[in-house]
Amino acid sequence: MVPAENDIEEAQASVPPPAPLPIPTAETAPYWQAALEGSLKIQYCRACARHQFYPRRFCTRCLSDAIEWVRASGRGRVYTYTVCHVAGHAAFESRVPYAIGMIELDEGVRLLAGIVGPDFARLAVGAPVEVCFERVSSEIALPMFRLASPLC
C-alpha cells in the first residue's frame, strides 16, 4: 500500500528542521576546534595582558596583533539569563523550557551560551557555572554551561 500524499506531508511536517549551526571563520576556527576537543579557548593579548572574547584579529584595547589562544578555566558566573518558554527556532521546541545566559568567565570576558540541566530554583544572577560541551555535528561542539556545586 502506497502512503497517501497527505500522510507523507504530515510526517515531513512533524520532523523538526535541523538546528542552525555556527559557521567557523578564520578568526573563530581555533575556538570551534578547541570546543570540538572539549576545551574552552579564548584570546589573550600579550601586549596589554588582557583576555578578549569574541575572537578578533587584533586586541580591541591596544590594537596589537600579538594575540594568542589560551585555555580558559571554564568557570564563571551567570551575569544575566533568561528562561525561554517559546522556542526561538523550531529545532529547539523539544527543549522548552531552556535557559540562555550571559556568562562572565573568571578571566573577565563574557559570552552567551546555553545553560543545560538547570535547576531553575538555583538559577540566578551570580550563580557559579562551569563549561560543558554539546556535540551537535561531526564538526561542531557548542560550549554550554551548567550550574556548579557551591563551595563548602
mmCIF file of C-alpha atoms in Angstrom:
data_model
loop_
_atom_site.group_PDB
_atom_site.id
_atom_site.type_symbol
_atom_site.label_atom_id
_atom_site.label_comp_id
_atom_site.label_asym_id
_atom_site.label_seq_id
_atom_site.Cartn_x
_atom_site.Cartn_y
_atom_site.Cartn_z
ATOM 1 C CA MET A 1 0.000 0.000 0.000
ATOM 2 C CA VAL A 2 1.364 3.392 -1.010
ATOM 3 C CA PRO A 3 1.049 6.131 1.631
ATOM 4 C CA ALA A 4 -1.312 8.927 0.732
ATOM 5 C CA GLU A 5 0.282 12.223 -0.238
ATOM 6 C CA ASN A 6 -1.252 13.906 2.842
ATOM 7 C CA ASP A 7 0.326 11.248 5.122
ATOM 8 C CA ILE A 8 3.785 11.990 3.693
ATOM 9 C CA GLU A 9 3.299 15.737 4.098
ATOM 10 C CA GLU A 10 2.129 15.262 7.711
ATOM 11 C CA ALA A 11 5.149 13.093 8.537
ATOM 12 C CA GLN A 12 7.516 15.644 7.000
ATOM 13 C CA ALA A 13 5.829 18.485 8.865
ATOM 14 C CA SER A 14 6.275 16.706 12.220
ATOM 15 C CA VAL A 15 10.066 16.344 11.779
ATOM 16 C CA PRO A 16 11.729 19.452 13.236
ATOM 17 C CA PRO A 17 14.167 21.247 10.978
ATOM 18 C CA PRO A 18 17.844 20.941 11.828
ATOM 19 C CA ALA A 19 19.174 23.456 14.317
ATOM 20 C CA PRO A 20 21.171 26.318 12.842
ATOM 21 C CA LEU A 21 24.884 25.738 13.323
ATOM 22 C CA PRO A 22 27.720 28.230 13.670
ATOM 23 C CA ILE A 23 29.919 28.689 10.625
ATOM 24 C CA PRO A 24 33.572 28.977 11.667
ATOM 25 C CA THR A 25 35.565 31.827 10.128
ATOM 26 C CA ALA A 26 39.314 32.395 10.012
ATOM 27 C CA GLU A 27 39.044 34.272 13.336
ATOM 28 C CA THR A 28 36.779 31.760 15.094
ATOM 29 C CA ALA A 29 38.127 28.432 13.770
ATOM 30 C CA PRO A 30 40.524 27.877 16.728
ATOM 31 C CA TYR A 31 37.628 28.453 19.161
ATOM 32 C CA TRP A 32 35.413 25.884 17.435
ATOM 33 C CA GLN A 33 38.255 23.373 17.058
ATOM 34 C CA ALA A 34 39.030 23.622 20.769
ATOM 35 C CA ALA A 35 35.346 23.151 21.631
ATOM 36 C CA LEU A 36 35.242 20.036 19.455
ATOM 37 C CA GLU A 37 38.185 18.751 21.528
ATOM 38 C CA GLY A 38 36.393 19.577 24.805
ATOM 39 C CA SER A 39 38.351 22.709 25.655
ATOM 40 C CA LEU A 40 37.238 26.321 26.022
ATOM 41 C CA LYS A 41 39.773 28.695 24.492
ATOM 42 C CA ILE A 42 39.729 32.472 24.397
ATOM 43 C CA GLN A 43 42.138 35.062 23.079
ATOM 44 C CA TYR A 44 44.843 36.747 25.145
ATOM 45 C CA CYS A 45 46.791 39.856 24.147
ATOM 46 C CA ARG A 46 50.464 39.577 25.050
ATOM 47 C CA ALA A 47 50.936 43.340 24.564
ATOM 48 C CA CYS A 48 48.445 44.514 27.202
ATOM 49 C CA ALA A 49 47.896 41.277 29.181
ATOM 50 C CA ARG A 50 44.149 41.183 28.592
ATOM 51 C CA HIS A 51 41.750 38.403 27.593
ATOM 52 C CA GLN A 52 39.102 39.093 24.976
ATOM 53 C CA PHE A 53 36.048 37.449 23.516
ATOM 54 C CA TYR A 54 34.667 37.210 20.825
ATOM 55 C CA PRO A 55 37.633 36.292 18.579
ATOM 56 C CA ARG A 56 39.245 39.051 16.521
ATOM 57 C CA ARG A 57 42.459 39.563 14.557
ATOM 58 C CA PHE A 58 43.698 42.253 16.939
ATOM 59 C CA CYS A 59 43.301 43.418 20.527
ATOM 60 C CA THR A 60 40.324 45.705 20.990
ATOM 61 C CA ARG A 61 42.087 47.580 23.808
ATOM 62 C CA CYS A 62 45.570 48.302 22.413
ATOM 63 C CA LEU A 63 45.109 47.268 18.743
ATOM 64 C CA SER A 64 48.100 44.902 18.915
ATOM 65 C CA ASP A 65 48.139 41.813 16.752
ATOM 66 C CA ALA A 66 50.048 39.920 19.496
ATOM 67 C CA ILE A 67 47.013 37.726 20.089
ATOM 68 C CA GLU A 68 47.256 34.113 21.195
ATOM 69 C CA TRP A 69 44.724 31.445 22.073
ATOM 70 C CA VAL A 70 44.776 30.273 25.696
ATOM 71 C CA ARG A 71 42.758 27.690 27.540
ATOM 72 C CA ALA A 72 40.135 29.301 29.750
ATOM 73 C CA SER A 73 39.315 27.889 33.167
ATOM 74 C CA GLY A 74 35.776 27.120 32.037
ATOM 75 C CA ARG A 75 34.466 28.568 35.295
ATOM 76 C CA GLY A 76 32.469 31.718 35.782
ATOM 77 C CA ARG A 77 29.217 33.205 36.970
ATOM 78 C CA VAL A 78 25.846 33.952 35.438
ATOM 79 C CA TYR A 79 25.890 37.651 34.533
ATOM 80 C CA THR A 80 22.293 37.574 33.317
ATOM 81 C CA TYR A 81 19.935 34.941 31.924
ATOM 82 C CA THR A 82 16.528 34.196 30.538
ATOM 83 C CA VAL A 83 14.393 31.085 30.556
ATOM 84 C CA CYS A 84 12.812 30.572 27.153
ATOM 85 C CA HIS A 85 9.280 29.186 27.193
ATOM 86 C CA VAL A 86 8.803 29.710 23.469
ATOM 87 C CA ALA A 87 11.398 28.234 21.125
ATOM 88 C CA GLY A 88 13.372 30.779 19.123
ATOM 89 C CA HIS A 89 13.620 28.207 16.315
ATOM 90 C CA ALA A 90 11.529 25.148 15.510
ATOM 91 C CA ALA A 91 14.549 22.896 16.130
ATOM 92 C CA PHE A 92 14.507 23.894 19.821
ATOM 93 C CA GLU A 93 10.826 23.225 20.537
ATOM 94 C CA SER A 94 11.582 19.914 22.256
ATOM 95 C CA ARG A 95 13.893 21.714 24.722
ATOM 96 C CA VAL A 96 11.360 24.226 26.026
ATOM 97 C CA PRO A 97 11.791 25.486 28.671
ATOM 98 C CA TYR A 98 15.516 26.141 28.302
ATOM 99 C CA ALA A 99 17.897 28.721 29.689
ATOM 100 C CA ILE A 100 20.309 31.017 27.903
ATOM 101 C CA GLY A 101 22.761 33.131 29.832
ATOM 102 C CA MET A 102 25.474 35.702 29.530
ATOM 103 C CA ILE A 103 28.346 34.030 31.332
ATOM 104 C CA GLU A 104 31.187 36.049 32.833
ATOM 105 C CA LEU A 105 34.251 33.810 32.871
ATOM 106 C CA ASP A 106 36.809 34.014 35.669
ATOM 107 C CA GLU A 107 39.132 35.527 33.026
ATOM 108 C CA GLY A 108 36.824 38.567 32.789
ATOM 109 C CA VAL A 109 35.228 38.047 29.388
ATOM 110 C CA ARG A 110 31.541 37.403 28.788
ATOM 111 C CA LEU A 111 29.953 35.002 26.355
ATOM 112 C CA LEU A 112 26.419 33.972 25.518
ATOM 113 C CA ALA A 113 25.660 30.281 25.928
ATOM 114 C CA GLY A 114 23.016 27.770 26.824
ATOM 115 C CA ILE A 115 22.707 26.706 30.443
ATOM 116 C CA VAL A 116 21.962 22.991 30.480
ATOM 117 C CA GLY A 117 20.199 20.945 33.078
ATOM 118 C CA PRO A 118 19.331 23.956 35.155
ATOM 119 C CA ASP A 119 17.599 23.558 38.429
ATOM 120 C CA PHE A 120 15.531 26.669 37.782
ATOM 121 C CA ALA A 121 15.218 27.270 41.538
ATOM 122 C CA ARG A 122 19.039 27.662 41.762
ATOM 123 C CA LEU A 123 19.496 29.581 38.518
ATOM 124 C CA ALA A 124 20.234 33.182 39.448
ATOM 125 C CA VAL A 125 22.447 36.119 38.586
ATOM 126 C CA GLY A 126 25.804 35.416 40.197
ATOM 127 C CA ALA A 127 25.330 31.630 40.297
ATOM 128 C CA PRO A 128 28.620 29.763 39.678
ATOM 129 C CA VAL A 129 28.812 27.785 36.428
ATOM 130 C CA GLU A 130 31.239 25.516 34.627
ATOM 131 C CA VAL A 131 31.618 24.737 30.955
ATOM 132 C CA CYS A 132 30.454 21.520 29.319
ATOM 133 C CA PHE A 133 30.123 20.731 25.632
ATOM 134 C CA GLU A 134 27.270 19.561 23.436
ATOM 135 C CA ARG A 135 28.386 17.900 20.219
ATOM 136 C CA VAL A 136 25.825 18.898 17.581
ATOM 137 C CA SER A 137 27.589 17.613 14.452
ATOM 138 C CA SER A 138 30.821 15.938 13.462
ATOM 139 C CA GLU A 139 32.417 19.393 13.073
ATOM 140 C CA ILE A 140 30.766 21.437 15.847
ATOM 141 C CA ALA A 141 30.516 21.181 19.624
ATOM 142 C CA LEU A 142 28.828 24.010 21.476
ATOM 143 C CA PRO A 143 30.227 25.317 24.737
ATOM 144 C CA MET A 144 27.347 25.215 27.209
ATOM 145 C CA PHE A 145 27.322 25.839 30.947
ATOM 146 C CA ARG A 146 25.878 24.009 33.924
ATOM 147 C CA LEU A 147 25.423 25.177 37.471
ATOM 148 C CA ALA A 148 28.490 24.378 39.548
ATOM 149 C CA SER A 149 28.284 22.940 43.019
ATOM 150 C CA PRO A 150 28.684 25.651 45.620
ATOM 151 C CA LEU A 151 31.912 25.520 47.587
ATOM 152 C CA CYS A 152 31.583 24.096 51.096
#
